[in-house]
Coordinates of C-alpha atoms in Angstrom, one line a residue:
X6 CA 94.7 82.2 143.3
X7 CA 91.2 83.4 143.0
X8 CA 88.6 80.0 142.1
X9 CA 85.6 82.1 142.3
X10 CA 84.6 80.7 138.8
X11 CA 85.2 77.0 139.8
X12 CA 82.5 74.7 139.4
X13 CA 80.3 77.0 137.2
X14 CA 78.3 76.6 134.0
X15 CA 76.8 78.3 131.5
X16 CA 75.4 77.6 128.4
X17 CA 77.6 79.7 126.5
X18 CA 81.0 80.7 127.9
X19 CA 83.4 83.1 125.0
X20 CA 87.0 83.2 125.4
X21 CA 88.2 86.8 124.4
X22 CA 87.5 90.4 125.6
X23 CA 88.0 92.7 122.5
X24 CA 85.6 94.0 119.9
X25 CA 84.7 90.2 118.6
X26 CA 83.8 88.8 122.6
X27 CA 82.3 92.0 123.2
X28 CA 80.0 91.8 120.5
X29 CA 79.1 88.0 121.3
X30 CA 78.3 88.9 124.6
X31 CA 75.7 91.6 123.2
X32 CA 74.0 89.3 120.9
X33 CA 73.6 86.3 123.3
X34 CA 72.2 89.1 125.9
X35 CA 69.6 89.8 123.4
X36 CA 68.4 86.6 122.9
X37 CA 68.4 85.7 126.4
X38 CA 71.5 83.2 126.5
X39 CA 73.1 82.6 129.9
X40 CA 77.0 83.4 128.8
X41 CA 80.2 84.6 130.7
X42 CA 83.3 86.4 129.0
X43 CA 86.7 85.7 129.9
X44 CA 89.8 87.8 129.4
X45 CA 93.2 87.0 130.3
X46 CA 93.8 90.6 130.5
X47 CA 91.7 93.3 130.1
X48 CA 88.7 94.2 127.8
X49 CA 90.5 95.5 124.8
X50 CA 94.1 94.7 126.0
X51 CA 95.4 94.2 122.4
X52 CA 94.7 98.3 121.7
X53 CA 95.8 98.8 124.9
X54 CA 99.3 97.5 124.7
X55 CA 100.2 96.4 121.3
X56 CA 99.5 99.4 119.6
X57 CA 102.0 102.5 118.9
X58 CA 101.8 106.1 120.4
X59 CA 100.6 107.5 117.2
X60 CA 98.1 104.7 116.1
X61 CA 94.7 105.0 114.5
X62 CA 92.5 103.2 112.7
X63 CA 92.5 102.9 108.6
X64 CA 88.7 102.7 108.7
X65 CA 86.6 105.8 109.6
X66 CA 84.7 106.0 112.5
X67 CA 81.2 105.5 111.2
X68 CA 82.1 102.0 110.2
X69 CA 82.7 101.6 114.0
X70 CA 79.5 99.8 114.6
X71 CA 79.8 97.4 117.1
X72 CA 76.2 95.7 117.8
X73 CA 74.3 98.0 119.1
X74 CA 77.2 100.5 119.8
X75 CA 77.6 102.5 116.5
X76 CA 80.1 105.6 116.8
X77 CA 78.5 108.2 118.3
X78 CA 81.1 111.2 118.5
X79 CA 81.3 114.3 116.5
X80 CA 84.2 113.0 113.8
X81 CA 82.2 110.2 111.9
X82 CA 85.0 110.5 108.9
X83 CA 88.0 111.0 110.9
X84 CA 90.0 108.0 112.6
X85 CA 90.1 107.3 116.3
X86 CA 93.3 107.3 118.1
X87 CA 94.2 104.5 120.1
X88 CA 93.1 105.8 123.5
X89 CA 90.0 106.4 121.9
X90 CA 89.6 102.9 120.8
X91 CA 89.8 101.6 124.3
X92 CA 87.5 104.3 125.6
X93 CA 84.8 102.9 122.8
X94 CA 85.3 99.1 124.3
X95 CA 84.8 100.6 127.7
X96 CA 81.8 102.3 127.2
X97 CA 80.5 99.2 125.6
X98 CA 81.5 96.9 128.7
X99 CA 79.3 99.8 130.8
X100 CA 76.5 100.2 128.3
X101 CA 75.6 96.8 128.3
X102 CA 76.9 95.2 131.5
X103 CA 78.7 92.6 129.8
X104 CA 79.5 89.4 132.6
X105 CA 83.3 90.2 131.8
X106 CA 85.4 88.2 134.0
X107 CA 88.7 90.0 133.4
X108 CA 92.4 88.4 134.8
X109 CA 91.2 84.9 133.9
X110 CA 93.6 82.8 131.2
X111 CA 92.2 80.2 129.8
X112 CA 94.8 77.4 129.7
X113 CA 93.2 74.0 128.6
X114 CA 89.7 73.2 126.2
X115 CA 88.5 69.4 126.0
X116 CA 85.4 68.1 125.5
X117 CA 83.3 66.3 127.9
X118 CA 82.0 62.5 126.8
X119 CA 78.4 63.4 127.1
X120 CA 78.3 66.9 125.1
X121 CA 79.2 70.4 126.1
X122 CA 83.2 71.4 127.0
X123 CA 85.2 71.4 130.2
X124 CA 87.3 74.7 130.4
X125 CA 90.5 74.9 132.6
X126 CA 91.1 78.7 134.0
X127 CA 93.6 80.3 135.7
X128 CA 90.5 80.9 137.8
X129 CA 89.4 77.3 138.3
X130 CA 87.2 74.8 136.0
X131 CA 84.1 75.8 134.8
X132 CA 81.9 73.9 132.2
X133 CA 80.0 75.2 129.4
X134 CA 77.0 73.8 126.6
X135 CA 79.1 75.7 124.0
X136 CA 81.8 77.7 124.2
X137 CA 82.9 80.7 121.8
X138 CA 86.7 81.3 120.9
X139 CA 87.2 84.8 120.5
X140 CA 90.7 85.6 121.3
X141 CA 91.3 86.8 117.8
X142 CA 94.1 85.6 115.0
X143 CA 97.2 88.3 116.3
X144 CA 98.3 86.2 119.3
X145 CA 102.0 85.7 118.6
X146 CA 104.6 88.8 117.3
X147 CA 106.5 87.0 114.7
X148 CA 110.4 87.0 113.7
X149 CA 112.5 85.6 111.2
X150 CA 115.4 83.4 112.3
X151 CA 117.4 85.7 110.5
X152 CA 117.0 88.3 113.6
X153 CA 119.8 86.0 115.6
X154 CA 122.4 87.1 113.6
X155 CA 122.4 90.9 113.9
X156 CA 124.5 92.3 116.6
X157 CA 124.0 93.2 120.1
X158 CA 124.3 96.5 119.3
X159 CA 121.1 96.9 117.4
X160 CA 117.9 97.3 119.4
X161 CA 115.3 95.2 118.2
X162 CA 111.1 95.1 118.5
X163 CA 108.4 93.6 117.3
X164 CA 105.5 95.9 115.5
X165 CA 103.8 94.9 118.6
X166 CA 106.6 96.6 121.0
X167 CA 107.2 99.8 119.3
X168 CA 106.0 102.8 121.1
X169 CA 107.3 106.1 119.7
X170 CA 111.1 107.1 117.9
X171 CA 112.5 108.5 121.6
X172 CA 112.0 104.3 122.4
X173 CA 114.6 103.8 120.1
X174 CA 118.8 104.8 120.5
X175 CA 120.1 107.6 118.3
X176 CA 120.9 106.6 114.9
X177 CA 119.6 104.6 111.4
X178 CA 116.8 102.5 111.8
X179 CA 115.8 99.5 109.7
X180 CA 111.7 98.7 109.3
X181 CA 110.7 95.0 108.0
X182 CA 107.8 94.7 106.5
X183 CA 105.4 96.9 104.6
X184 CA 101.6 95.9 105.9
X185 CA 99.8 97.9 107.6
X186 CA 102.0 98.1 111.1
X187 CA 105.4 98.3 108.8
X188 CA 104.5 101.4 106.5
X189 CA 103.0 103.4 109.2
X190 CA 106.0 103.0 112.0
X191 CA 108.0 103.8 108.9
X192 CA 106.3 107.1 108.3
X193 CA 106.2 107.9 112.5
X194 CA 110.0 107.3 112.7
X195 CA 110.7 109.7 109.2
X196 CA 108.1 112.3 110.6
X197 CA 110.5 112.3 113.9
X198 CA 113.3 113.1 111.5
X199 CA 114.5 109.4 111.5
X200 CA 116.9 107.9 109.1
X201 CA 114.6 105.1 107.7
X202 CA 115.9 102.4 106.1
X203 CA 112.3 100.1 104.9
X204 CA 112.5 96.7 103.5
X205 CA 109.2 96.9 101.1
X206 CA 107.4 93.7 101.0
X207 CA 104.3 92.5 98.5
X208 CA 101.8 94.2 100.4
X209 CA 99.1 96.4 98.5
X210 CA 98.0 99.6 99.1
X211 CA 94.9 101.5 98.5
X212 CA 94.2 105.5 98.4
X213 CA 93.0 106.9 100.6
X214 CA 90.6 109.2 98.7
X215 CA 88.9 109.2 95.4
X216 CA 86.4 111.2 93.2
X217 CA 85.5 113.0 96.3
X218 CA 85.2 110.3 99.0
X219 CA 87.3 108.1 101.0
X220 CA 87.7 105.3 99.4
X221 CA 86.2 103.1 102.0
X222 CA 82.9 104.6 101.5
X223 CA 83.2 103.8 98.0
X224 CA 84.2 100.0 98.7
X225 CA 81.4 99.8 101.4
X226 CA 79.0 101.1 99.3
X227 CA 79.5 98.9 96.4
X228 CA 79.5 96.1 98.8
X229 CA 82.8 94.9 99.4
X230 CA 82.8 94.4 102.7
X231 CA 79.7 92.3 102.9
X232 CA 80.8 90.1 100.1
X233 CA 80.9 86.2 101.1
X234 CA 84.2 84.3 101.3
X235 CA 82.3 81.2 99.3
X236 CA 81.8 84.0 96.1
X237 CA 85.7 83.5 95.8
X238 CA 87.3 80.6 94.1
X239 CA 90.6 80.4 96.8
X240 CA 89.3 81.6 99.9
X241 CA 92.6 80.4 101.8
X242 CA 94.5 82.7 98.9
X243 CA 92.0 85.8 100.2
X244 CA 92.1 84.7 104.0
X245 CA 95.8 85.1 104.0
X246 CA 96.5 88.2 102.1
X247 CA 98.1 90.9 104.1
X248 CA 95.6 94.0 104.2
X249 CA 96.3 97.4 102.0
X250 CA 98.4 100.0 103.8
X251 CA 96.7 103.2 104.1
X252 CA 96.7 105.7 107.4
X253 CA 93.9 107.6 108.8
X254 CA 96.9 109.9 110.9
X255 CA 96.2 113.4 110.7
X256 CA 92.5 113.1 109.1
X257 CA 93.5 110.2 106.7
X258 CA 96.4 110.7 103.5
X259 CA 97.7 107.9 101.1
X260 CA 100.8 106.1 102.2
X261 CA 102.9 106.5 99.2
X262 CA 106.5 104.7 99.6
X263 CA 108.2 106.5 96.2
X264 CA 107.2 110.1 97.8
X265 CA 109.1 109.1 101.0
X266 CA 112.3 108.0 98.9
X267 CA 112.2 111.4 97.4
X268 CA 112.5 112.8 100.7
X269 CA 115.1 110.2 101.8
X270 CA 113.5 107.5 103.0
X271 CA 116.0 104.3 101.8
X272 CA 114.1 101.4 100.3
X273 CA 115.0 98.0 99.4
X274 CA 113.4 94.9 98.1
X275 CA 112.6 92.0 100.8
X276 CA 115.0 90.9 103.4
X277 CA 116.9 87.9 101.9
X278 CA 120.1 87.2 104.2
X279 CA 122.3 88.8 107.3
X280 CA 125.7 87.7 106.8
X281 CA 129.1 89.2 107.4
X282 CA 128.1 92.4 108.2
X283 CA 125.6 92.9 106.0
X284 CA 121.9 92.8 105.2
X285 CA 121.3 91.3 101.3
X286 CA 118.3 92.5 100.0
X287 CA 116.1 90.7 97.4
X288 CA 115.7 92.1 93.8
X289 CA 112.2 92.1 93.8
X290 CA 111.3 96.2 95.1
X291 CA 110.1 97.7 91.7
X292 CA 108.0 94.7 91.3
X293 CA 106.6 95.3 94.8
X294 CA 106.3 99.0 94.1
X295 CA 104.1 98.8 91.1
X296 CA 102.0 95.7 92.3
X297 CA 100.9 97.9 95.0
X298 CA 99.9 100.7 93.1
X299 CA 98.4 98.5 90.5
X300 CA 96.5 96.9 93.1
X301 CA 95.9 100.6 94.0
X302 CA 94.6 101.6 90.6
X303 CA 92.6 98.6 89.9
X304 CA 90.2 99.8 92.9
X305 CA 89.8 103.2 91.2
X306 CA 88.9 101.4 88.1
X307 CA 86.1 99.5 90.0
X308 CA 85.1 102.7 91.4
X309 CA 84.8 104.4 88.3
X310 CA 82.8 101.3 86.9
X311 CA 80.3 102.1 89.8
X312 CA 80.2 105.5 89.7
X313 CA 79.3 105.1 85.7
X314 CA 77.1 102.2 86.0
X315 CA 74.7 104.1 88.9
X316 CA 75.3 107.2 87.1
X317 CA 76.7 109.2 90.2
X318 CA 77.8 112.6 90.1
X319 CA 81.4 112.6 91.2
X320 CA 84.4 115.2 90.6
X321 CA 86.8 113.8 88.1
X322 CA 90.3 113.2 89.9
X323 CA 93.5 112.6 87.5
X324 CA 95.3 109.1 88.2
X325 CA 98.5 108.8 90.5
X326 CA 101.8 109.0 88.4
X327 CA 104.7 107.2 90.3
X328 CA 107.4 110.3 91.8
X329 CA 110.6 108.1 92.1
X330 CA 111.9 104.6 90.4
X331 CA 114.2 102.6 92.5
X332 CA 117.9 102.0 91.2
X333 CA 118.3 98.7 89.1
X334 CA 119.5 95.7 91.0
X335 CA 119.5 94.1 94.4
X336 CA 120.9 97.0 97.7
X337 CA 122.7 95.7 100.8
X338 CA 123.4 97.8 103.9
X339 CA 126.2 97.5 106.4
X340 CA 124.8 96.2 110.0
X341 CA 126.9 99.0 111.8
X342 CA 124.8 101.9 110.2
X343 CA 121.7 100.8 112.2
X344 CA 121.1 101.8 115.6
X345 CA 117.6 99.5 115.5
X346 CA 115.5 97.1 113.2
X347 CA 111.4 97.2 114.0
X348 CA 110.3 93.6 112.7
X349 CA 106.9 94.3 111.0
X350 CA 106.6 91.0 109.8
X351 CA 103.3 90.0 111.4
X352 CA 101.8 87.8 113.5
X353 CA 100.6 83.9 114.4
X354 CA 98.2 81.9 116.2
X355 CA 98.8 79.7 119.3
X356 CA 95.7 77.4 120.1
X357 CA 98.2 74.7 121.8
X358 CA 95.5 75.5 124.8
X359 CA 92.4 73.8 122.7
X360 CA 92.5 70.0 122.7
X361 CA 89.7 69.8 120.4
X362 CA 90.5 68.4 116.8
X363 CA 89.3 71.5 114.8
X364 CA 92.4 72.3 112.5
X365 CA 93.6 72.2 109.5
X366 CA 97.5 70.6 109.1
X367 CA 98.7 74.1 109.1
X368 CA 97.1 74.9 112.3
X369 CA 94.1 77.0 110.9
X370 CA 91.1 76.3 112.6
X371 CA 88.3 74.6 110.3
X372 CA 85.2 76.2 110.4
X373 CA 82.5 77.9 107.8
X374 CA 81.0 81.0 109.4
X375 CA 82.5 80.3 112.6
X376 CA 80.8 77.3 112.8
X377 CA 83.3 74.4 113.6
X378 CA 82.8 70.1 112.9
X379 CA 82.9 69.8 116.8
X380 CA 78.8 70.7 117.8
X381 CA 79.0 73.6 120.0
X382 CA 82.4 74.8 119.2
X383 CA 82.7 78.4 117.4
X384 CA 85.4 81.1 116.2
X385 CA 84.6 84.3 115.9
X386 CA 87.2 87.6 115.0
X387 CA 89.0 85.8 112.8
X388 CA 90.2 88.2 109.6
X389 CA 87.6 86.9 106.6
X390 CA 85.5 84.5 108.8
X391 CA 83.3 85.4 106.4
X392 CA 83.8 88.7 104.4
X393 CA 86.3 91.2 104.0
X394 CA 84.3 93.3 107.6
X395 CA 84.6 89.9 109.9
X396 CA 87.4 90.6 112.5
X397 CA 86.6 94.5 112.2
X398 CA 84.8 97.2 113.6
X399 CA 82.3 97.0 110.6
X400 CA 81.1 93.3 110.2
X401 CA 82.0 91.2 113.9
X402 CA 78.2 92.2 114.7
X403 CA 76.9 90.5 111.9
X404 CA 79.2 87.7 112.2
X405 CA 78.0 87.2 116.2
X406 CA 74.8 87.6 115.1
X407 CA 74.9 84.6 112.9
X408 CA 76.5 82.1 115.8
X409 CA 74.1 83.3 118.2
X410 CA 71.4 82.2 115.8
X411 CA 73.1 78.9 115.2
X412 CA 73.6 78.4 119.4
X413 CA 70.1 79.5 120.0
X414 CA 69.2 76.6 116.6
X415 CA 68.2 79.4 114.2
X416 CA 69.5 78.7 110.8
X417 CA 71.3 75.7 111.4
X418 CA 72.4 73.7 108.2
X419 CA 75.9 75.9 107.1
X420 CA 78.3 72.6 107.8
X421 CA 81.9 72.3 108.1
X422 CA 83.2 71.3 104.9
X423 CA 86.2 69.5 105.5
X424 CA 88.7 68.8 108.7
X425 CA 92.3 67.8 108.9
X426 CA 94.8 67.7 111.7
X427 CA 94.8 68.1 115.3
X428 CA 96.7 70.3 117.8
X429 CA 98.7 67.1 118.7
X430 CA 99.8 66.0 115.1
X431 CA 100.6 69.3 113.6
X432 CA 102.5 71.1 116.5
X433 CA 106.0 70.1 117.4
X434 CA 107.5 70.2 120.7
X435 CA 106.6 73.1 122.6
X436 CA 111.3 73.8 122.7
X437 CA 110.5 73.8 118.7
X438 CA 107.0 75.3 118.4
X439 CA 106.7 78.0 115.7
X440 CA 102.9 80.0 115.8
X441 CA 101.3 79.3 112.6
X442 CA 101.2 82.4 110.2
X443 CA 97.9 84.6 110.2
X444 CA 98.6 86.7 106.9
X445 CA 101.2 85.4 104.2

């Protein structure tokens, strides 16, 4: 075991090596805070290795604008791949000479009795004035119970495991789950000439274009993406929504699940039960069908509001008219037509590691900003730490940028605003443990 980090200490140590560590590390550099970054992997190993053959972002690349770091290529409105992802978080490591430490798991966080933390490593103890969490909210692939009961027979994977459609056996497959992950495996497996079989969920979805311009520049124009999680009146409702599916594959197109039934795509409403051979679907999938797209429209009505209130010249576009209606009633489907089920049913948090009392009693850390109760205890990379861009591409920067202010005692006075629960009293047994949910 290497313990070439034991003993040290630094006034700022973060715990994470994506986009949201990386970006710490920039903005404590610039203001001349001693810091360290540890990764229990490698710099960006979420891309690396939970991310499918075919994957690209749903944001363009000019909203890739790391502190800093902003996309530099030659394709500012196309979508980076995911080889091109990583690329962009190595060049950043190199730009900048972040103090990555990479290989090094963080396994235990406790305060010490006279201020600052003690953190336990698989690379020895080191000790720190604050210490930033930044390992992100998509720790722990989630799946129902419900996956015991299927057959040997069917291959199953997380969204997180799924590779390409030559990983799975010849025959029918079965998606679950219609975020983000879900509708595009969905589409990658009926591109391949895949049976698909998709369990549609309550997901929205957005277009992808709109009077002439990706709808993202629209949204981030009209400031969306820098608008507060305080301007809403439920911010857990808005913390926990799943995100709009939309693709940036092949230069960016809608994801529109009625035009894949037309071309055979099989859809059904939610999962409900597995028993005796088959999968019972809830009769809910023309209500989740048209509360996507009328989540879908409603964003081309705000559009249009903006475009007529700054009196913008923009091409008229006419309005999407559904292509298919789904059959009346709850569908089931026999267990021995599938060859596979991809479980696209999200992802939780494990903080089990951080014996510091700074969550909720459903195991969401407490914080406003980023800014926990516990002095010198932060999150950052968390999805709306504080607007709709925290967690992404587009707004970690100027969420780092605001805990490097309060570590460095710029701008203090943004207090937690209420704390409940510990690790200890709202965990069970690890035998029993289930990750808390990051999106509903």
């Amino acid at each position: 075991m290497n313990f070439e980090l034991d003993g040290l200490h630094r006034p700022v140590i973060v715990v994470g090596g994506g986009q949201a560590g990386l970006s710490m590390s920039h903005c404590l550099s610039t203001a001349g805070v001693g810091h360290l970054v540890l990764e229990r992997e490698r710099a960006g190993h979420e891309w690396r290795t939970r991310r499918w053959d075919s994957f690209c972002l749903v944001t363009p690349n000019w909203q890739c604008r790391l502190p800093g770091f902003p996309y530099a290529g030659g394709d500012p409105d196309g979508f980076m791949v995911r080889d091109e992802i990583v690329a962009y978080l190595e060049a950043y490591v190199k730009e900048f000479d972040v103090p990555l430490h990479e290989g090094v798991e963080a396994t235990r966080l406790r305060q010490l009795p006279g201020g600052g933390f003690r953190l336990t490593t698989s690379a020895g103890e080191l000790t720190a004035d604050h210490v930033v969490l930044a390992t992100g909210p998509y720790q722990v692939p989630l799946k129902p119970r419900l996956a015991e009961r299927l057959p040997e027979h069917v291959v199953q994977l997380h969204s997180a495991e799924y590779r390409n459609p030559a990983q799975l056996p010849d025959g029918e497959v079965l998606v679950v789950g219609t975020g983000q992950s879900g509708c595009q495996i969905a589409e990658d497996l009926h591109l391949a000439g895949r049976r698909v079989h998709l369990a549609v969920g309550a997901a929205p979805r957005v277009a992808r274009h709109y009077r002439g311009r990706d709808v993202v520049a629209w949204l981030d124009e009209m400031g969306y993406y820098a608008r507060g999680i305080d301007e809403f009146a439920d911010a857990d409702a808005v913390r926990f929504r799943a995100n709009h599916y939309v693709t940036g594959r092949d230069g960016g197109h809608d994801i529109d699940l009625r035009a894949f039934a037309t071309e055979g795509m099989q859809l059904y409403g939610r999962l409900h039960t597995i028993r005796s051979g088959q999968l019972s679907f809830a009769d809910d999938l023309r209500r989740n069908l048209d509360a996507a797209d009328t989540v879908s429209e409603g964003i081309k009505d705000s559009i249009d509001a903006f475009i007529a209130q700054r009196g913008i010249a923009a091409p008229r576009e006419a309005r999407y008219k559904p292509v298919w209606e789904p059959p009346e009633g709850p569908r089931t489907l026999d267990v021995e037509a599938l060859s596979a089920v991809v479980w696209s049913t999200g992802f939780g948090r494990d903080h089990r590691w951080i014996d510091v009392p700074v969550f909720d009693g459903k195991g969401y850390p407490t914080h406003h900003r980023g800014v926990t109760s516990c002095p010198g205890l932060y999150f950052l990379g968390l999805p709306w730490q504080h607007t709709w861009g925290s967690g992404r591409f587009c707004g970690v920067a100027a969420d780092a940028e605001y805990l490097t202010r309060r570590i460095t005692g710029v701008g203090r006075g943004a207090d937690v605003r209420w704390l409940s629960g510990t690790p200890v009293s709202t965990y069970p047994a690890d035998d029993d443990w289930v990750a808390p949910r990051t999106v509903a």
